[in-house]
Short mmCIF file of C-alpha atoms in Angstrom, two decimals:
data_model
loop_
_atom_site.label_atom_id
_atom_site.label_comp_id
_atom_site.label_asym_id
_atom_site.label_seq_id
_atom_site.Cartn_x
_atom_site.Cartn_y
_atom_site.Cartn_z
CA MET A 1409 0.00 0.00 0.00
CA SER A 1410 1.72 3.15 -1.17
CA ASN A 1411 1.22 6.50 0.49
CA GLN A 1412 -0.79 9.12 -1.38
CA ARG A 1413 1.36 11.94 -2.71
CA GLU A 1414 -1.53 14.40 -2.43
CA PRO A 1415 -5.24 14.30 -1.51
CA TYR A 1416 -7.33 12.94 -4.39
CA LEU A 1417 -10.95 14.05 -4.54
CA ARG A 1418 -13.72 11.59 -5.32
CA ARG A 1419 -14.93 11.47 -8.93
CA GLY A 1420 -17.71 13.99 -9.44
CA ILE A 1421 -16.44 16.44 -6.80
CA ASN A 1422 -15.10 19.39 -8.76
CA LEU A 1423 -13.27 21.91 -6.60
CA THR A 1424 -10.47 24.26 -7.51
CA ALA A 1425 -7.39 24.19 -5.27
CA GLN A 1426 -8.49 27.52 -3.80
CA GLU A 1427 -12.02 26.24 -3.07
CA PHE A 1428 -10.67 23.05 -1.48
CA GLN A 1429 -8.22 25.02 0.69
CA LYS A 1430 -11.02 27.35 1.81
CA GLN A 1431 -13.17 24.39 2.90
CA MET A 1432 -10.18 22.72 4.56
CA ASN A 1433 -9.35 25.83 6.61
CA ASP A 1434 -12.86 25.89 8.09
CA SER A 1435 -11.93 23.40 10.83
CA LEU A 1436 -8.95 21.58 12.32
CA PRO A 1437 -10.38 18.07 11.61
CA ARG A 1438 -10.51 18.95 7.91
CA VAL A 1439 -6.86 20.00 7.94
CA GLU A 1440 -6.00 16.74 9.72
CA ALA A 1441 -8.05 14.72 7.21
CA ALA A 1442 -6.18 16.27 4.29
CA LEU A 1443 -2.86 15.44 5.97
CA MET A 1444 -4.04 11.88 6.61
CA GLN A 1445 -4.47 11.50 2.85
CA VAL A 1446 -0.80 12.46 2.45
CA VAL A 1447 0.86 10.42 5.23
CA GLY A 1448 -1.70 7.65 5.82
CA GLN A 1449 -2.08 4.22 4.25
CA GLN A 1450 -4.93 3.16 2.00
CA ASN A 1451 -7.11 0.53 3.67
CA ASP A 1452 -7.39 -2.81 1.85
CA LEU A 1453 -11.16 -2.71 2.33
CA GLU A 1454 -13.04 0.56 2.31
CA CYS A 1455 -15.18 1.35 5.33
CA THR A 1456 -18.96 1.17 4.94
CA ARG A 1457 -19.34 4.92 4.57
CA CYS A 1458 -16.65 5.14 1.88
CA LEU A 1459 -18.33 2.27 0.00
CA GLN A 1460 -21.47 4.40 0.05
CA LEU A 1461 -19.44 7.18 -1.68
CA PHE A 1462 -19.47 9.26 1.50
CA GLY A 1463 -16.85 12.01 1.78
CA LYS A 1464 -14.70 14.06 -0.55
CA PHE A 1465 -11.67 11.78 -0.97
CA SER A 1466 -11.43 8.94 -3.47
CA HIS A 1467 -9.45 6.66 -1.12
CA CYS A 1468 -10.30 5.25 2.31
CA VAL A 1469 -7.12 6.17 4.21
CA SER A 1470 -6.25 5.79 7.90
CA VAL A 1471 -3.21 6.61 10.03
CA ARG A 1472 -1.85 3.99 12.42
CA GLY A 1473 -0.25 5.56 15.46
CA ILE A 1474 0.91 4.50 18.89
CA ASN A 1475 -2.69 4.53 20.18
CA GLY A 1476 -4.16 2.41 17.40
CA LEU A 1477 -5.80 2.95 14.04
CA SER A 1478 -7.56 6.22 13.30
CA ALA A 1479 -10.88 6.67 11.59
CA CYS A 1480 -10.50 7.15 7.86
CA ALA A 1481 -9.93 10.62 6.42
CA ASN A 1482 -13.43 10.85 4.93
CA CYS A 1483 -15.11 10.17 8.29
CA HIS A 1484 -12.67 12.47 10.11
CA TRP A 1485 -13.32 15.31 7.64
CA ALA A 1486 -17.02 15.12 8.52
CA GLU A 1487 -16.22 14.67 12.26
CA ARG A 1488 -17.97 11.29 12.26
CA ASP A 1489 -15.04 9.24 13.59
CA HIS A 1490 -17.33 7.17 15.85
CA LEU A 1491 -19.18 5.84 12.79
CA CYS A 1492 -16.03 4.58 11.04
CA GLN A 1493 -15.35 0.86 11.38
CA TYR A 1494 -11.57 1.49 11.35
CA MET A 1495 -11.68 3.54 14.56
CA HIS A 1496 -10.29 1.47 17.43
CA ASN A 1497 -7.58 1.63 20.10
CA LEU A 1498 -4.75 -0.75 20.84
CA PRO A 1499 -4.60 -2.38 24.31
CA THR A 1500 -2.89 -0.12 26.83
CA LEU A 1501 0.32 -1.43 28.38
CA THR A 1502 -0.03 -1.17 32.18
CA LYS A 1503 2.88 -0.79 34.59
CA SER A 1504 2.38 -4.29 36.00
CA THR A 1505 2.36 -5.80 32.51
CA ALA A 1506 5.49 -3.86 31.64
CA ARG A 1507 7.31 -5.27 34.69
CA LEU A 1508 6.35 -8.83 33.77
CA ASP A 1509 7.23 -8.47 30.11
CA PRO A 1510 9.59 -5.52 29.62
CA ILE A 1511 10.03 -4.35 26.04
CA ASN A 1512 13.59 -5.18 25.08
CA PRO A 1513 14.15 -5.08 21.34
CA LEU A 1514 17.56 -6.75 21.69
CA ARG A 1515 15.96 -10.08 22.66
CA PHE A 1516 13.28 -9.92 19.96
CA SER A 1517 13.27 -12.35 17.07
CA PRO A 1518 14.13 -10.74 13.70
CA GLU A 1519 10.44 -10.52 12.85
CA ARG A 1520 9.49 -8.90 16.20
CA ARG A 1521 12.50 -6.58 15.98
CA THR A 1522 11.24 -5.44 12.58
CA ASN A 1523 7.85 -4.70 14.14
CA TRP A 1524 9.54 -2.72 16.93
CA GLN A 1525 11.50 -0.68 14.39
CA THR A 1526 8.27 -0.08 12.49
CA ILE A 1527 6.66 1.33 15.66
CA GLN A 1528 9.65 3.61 16.18
CA ARG A 1529 9.32 4.88 12.61
CA MET A 1530 5.61 5.44 13.17
CA ASN A 1531 6.34 7.54 16.26
CA GLU A 1532 8.73 9.66 14.22
CA ASP A 1533 6.11 9.97 11.46
CA ILE A 1534 3.58 11.16 14.05
CA ARG A 1535 6.06 13.84 15.17
CA LEU A 1536 6.50 14.93 11.54
CA PHE A 1537 2.72 14.79 11.07
CA ASN A 1538 2.20 17.19 14.00
CA HIS A 1539 4.87 19.54 12.65
CA HIS A 1540 3.25 19.36 9.21
CA LEU A 1541 -0.11 20.18 10.80
CA LYS A 1542 1.40 23.24 12.51
CA LEU A 1543 2.74 24.45 9.16
CA MET A 1544 -0.70 24.00 7.59
CA GLN A 1545 -2.30 26.02 10.39
CA GLU A 1546 0.25 28.80 9.85
CA GLN A 1547 -0.50 28.65 6.13
CA GLY A 1548 -4.20 29.07 6.84
CA GLU A 1549 -3.55 32.09 9.07
CA LEU A 1550 -1.39 33.68 6.37
CA CYS A 1551 -4.17 33.12 3.84
CA ARG A 1552 -6.69 34.84 6.12
CA GLN A 1553 -4.33 37.80 6.57
CA ALA A 1554 -3.84 38.03 2.81
CA GLN A 1555 -7.60 38.05 2.25
CA SER A 1556 -8.01 40.80 4.87
CA LEU A 1557 -5.32 42.93 3.24
CA GLY A 1558 -6.91 42.38 -0.15
CA THR A 1559 -10.26 43.59 1.19
CA GLN A 1560 -8.67 46.70 2.74
CA LEU A 1561 -6.84 47.42 -0.49
CA GLY A 1562 -10.03 47.20 -2.52
CA GLN A 1563 -11.87 49.54 -0.14
CA LEU A 1564 -9.07 52.12 -0.20
CA GLN A 1565 -8.86 51.98 -3.98
CA ASP A 1566 -12.61 52.64 -4.20
CA GLU A 1567 -12.30 55.55 -1.76
CA LEU A 1568 -9.41 56.99 -3.74
CA THR A 1569 -11.39 56.91 -6.96
CA ALA A 1570 -14.57 58.31 -5.40
CA ALA A 1571 -12.93 61.07 -3.37
CA ASN A 1572 -10.56 62.16 -6.14
CA THR A 1573 -8.36 63.80 -3.52
CA THR A 1574 -4.71 63.65 -2.58
CA THR A 1575 -4.81 63.66 1.21
CA VAL A 1576 -6.38 61.86 4.14
CA THR A 1577 -6.24 62.44 7.90
CA GLY A 1578 -2.69 63.32 8.92
CA GLN A 1579 -1.95 64.81 5.48
CA GLN A 1580 -0.66 61.45 4.20
CA PRO A 1581 -1.35 60.94 0.49
CA MET A 1582 -4.04 58.30 0.03
CA GLN A 1583 -2.15 56.76 -2.86
CA GLN A 1584 0.81 56.22 -0.52
CA THR A 1585 -1.48 54.38 1.90
CA VAL A 1586 -2.64 52.13 -0.92
CA ASN A 1587 0.97 51.53 -1.98
CA ASP A 1588 1.94 50.63 1.59
CA ILE A 1589 -0.83 48.04 1.80
CA ARG A 1590 0.17 46.62 -1.57
CA ALA A 1591 3.75 46.29 -0.33
CA SER A 1592 2.50 44.49 2.80
CA GLN A 1593 0.42 42.17 0.64
CA ARG A 1594 3.43 41.35 -1.57
CA GLU A 1595 5.50 40.54 1.51
CA LEU A 1596 2.69 38.35 2.83
CA ASN A 1597 2.49 36.52 -0.49
CA ARG A 1598 6.23 35.86 -0.28
CA GLY A 1599 5.65 34.46 3.21
CA LEU A 1600 2.91 32.23 1.83
CA GLY A 1601 5.34 30.96 -0.81
CA ARG A 1602 7.99 30.16 1.79
CA SER A 1603 5.43 28.42 3.99
CA MET A 1604 4.21 26.31 1.08
CA MET A 1605 7.78 25.29 0.23
CA ASN A 1606 8.29 24.18 3.86
CA ILE A 1607 5.12 22.10 3.66
CA LEU A 1608 6.16 20.49 0.36
CA ASN A 1609 9.60 19.68 1.79
CA MET A 1610 7.95 18.11 4.85
CA MET A 1611 5.65 16.03 2.61
CA GLU A 1612 8.70 14.84 0.65
CA ILE A 1613 10.47 13.74 3.86
CA ILE A 1614 7.39 11.88 5.13
CA THR A 1615 6.84 10.15 1.78
CA ARG A 1616 10.48 9.03 1.53
CA ARG A 1617 10.35 7.66 5.09
CA ALA A 1618 7.10 5.83 4.37
CA HIS A 1619 8.42 4.20 1.18
CA SER A 1620 11.64 3.28 2.98
CA GLY A 1621 9.64 1.65 5.78
CA VAL A 1622 7.52 -0.38 3.33
CA SER A 1623 10.66 -1.52 1.47
CA GLN A 1624 12.43 -2.62 4.68
CA SER A 1625 9.34 -4.46 5.93
CA THR A 1626 9.06 -6.32 2.60
CA GLN A 1627 12.70 -7.37 2.72
CA ALA A 1628 12.32 -8.65 6.29
CA MET A 1629 9.31 -10.90 5.50
CA PRO A 1630 10.20 -14.61 4.99
CA SER A 1631 9.49 -16.05 1.54
CA ASP A 1632 7.40 -19.18 0.87
CA SER A 1633 10.57 -21.22 0.32
CA ASP A 1634 11.93 -20.08 3.70
CA ARG A 1635 8.78 -21.30 5.44
CA THR A 1636 9.14 -24.76 3.93
#
């Protein structure tokens, strides 16, 4: 199961990138769902709601973390995690159980050691996922600031045309005020570009790690001839 390079929308859902980003920025679960499509793994069997063509994404994708398997991205986007059949938790390791059976990867069999290494990689992926999420939240805030500046710029331009005057309160030329806001907007757009590059770099790191993990797990699995 290969990781998705980007979120794929279900057939029939036609949204521009700008429209999709606007919907995604409406709530944190939607941002998380979009990230799940990037770093998660496609489920072998789609959940019941995905089979019923529920949700925006074409693939039923979940993220397996230290606490178990998450609801799929489609259910999480709609904040209906409790209705997803993939939502469950792994048994919690108690202190008494840990004393009786301490986790020591050095005494694991090769197969169990591979599983332990996989869990460690998953923990690192979760850390990268959280950092990626923070970058996406910052990107959303920058977008909101850019929209606000654009609105202010439009209002000032209208006032400049209607008033047909050269000064405002404080004797500052109105055109200079408009130019200042345009300069701020250009700087904000450059910040948006830098933020997007950081996000793309983070996606590239996560994808490389995921493919590396799948490759190592495949190499560690015994073949049919080994079993016989």
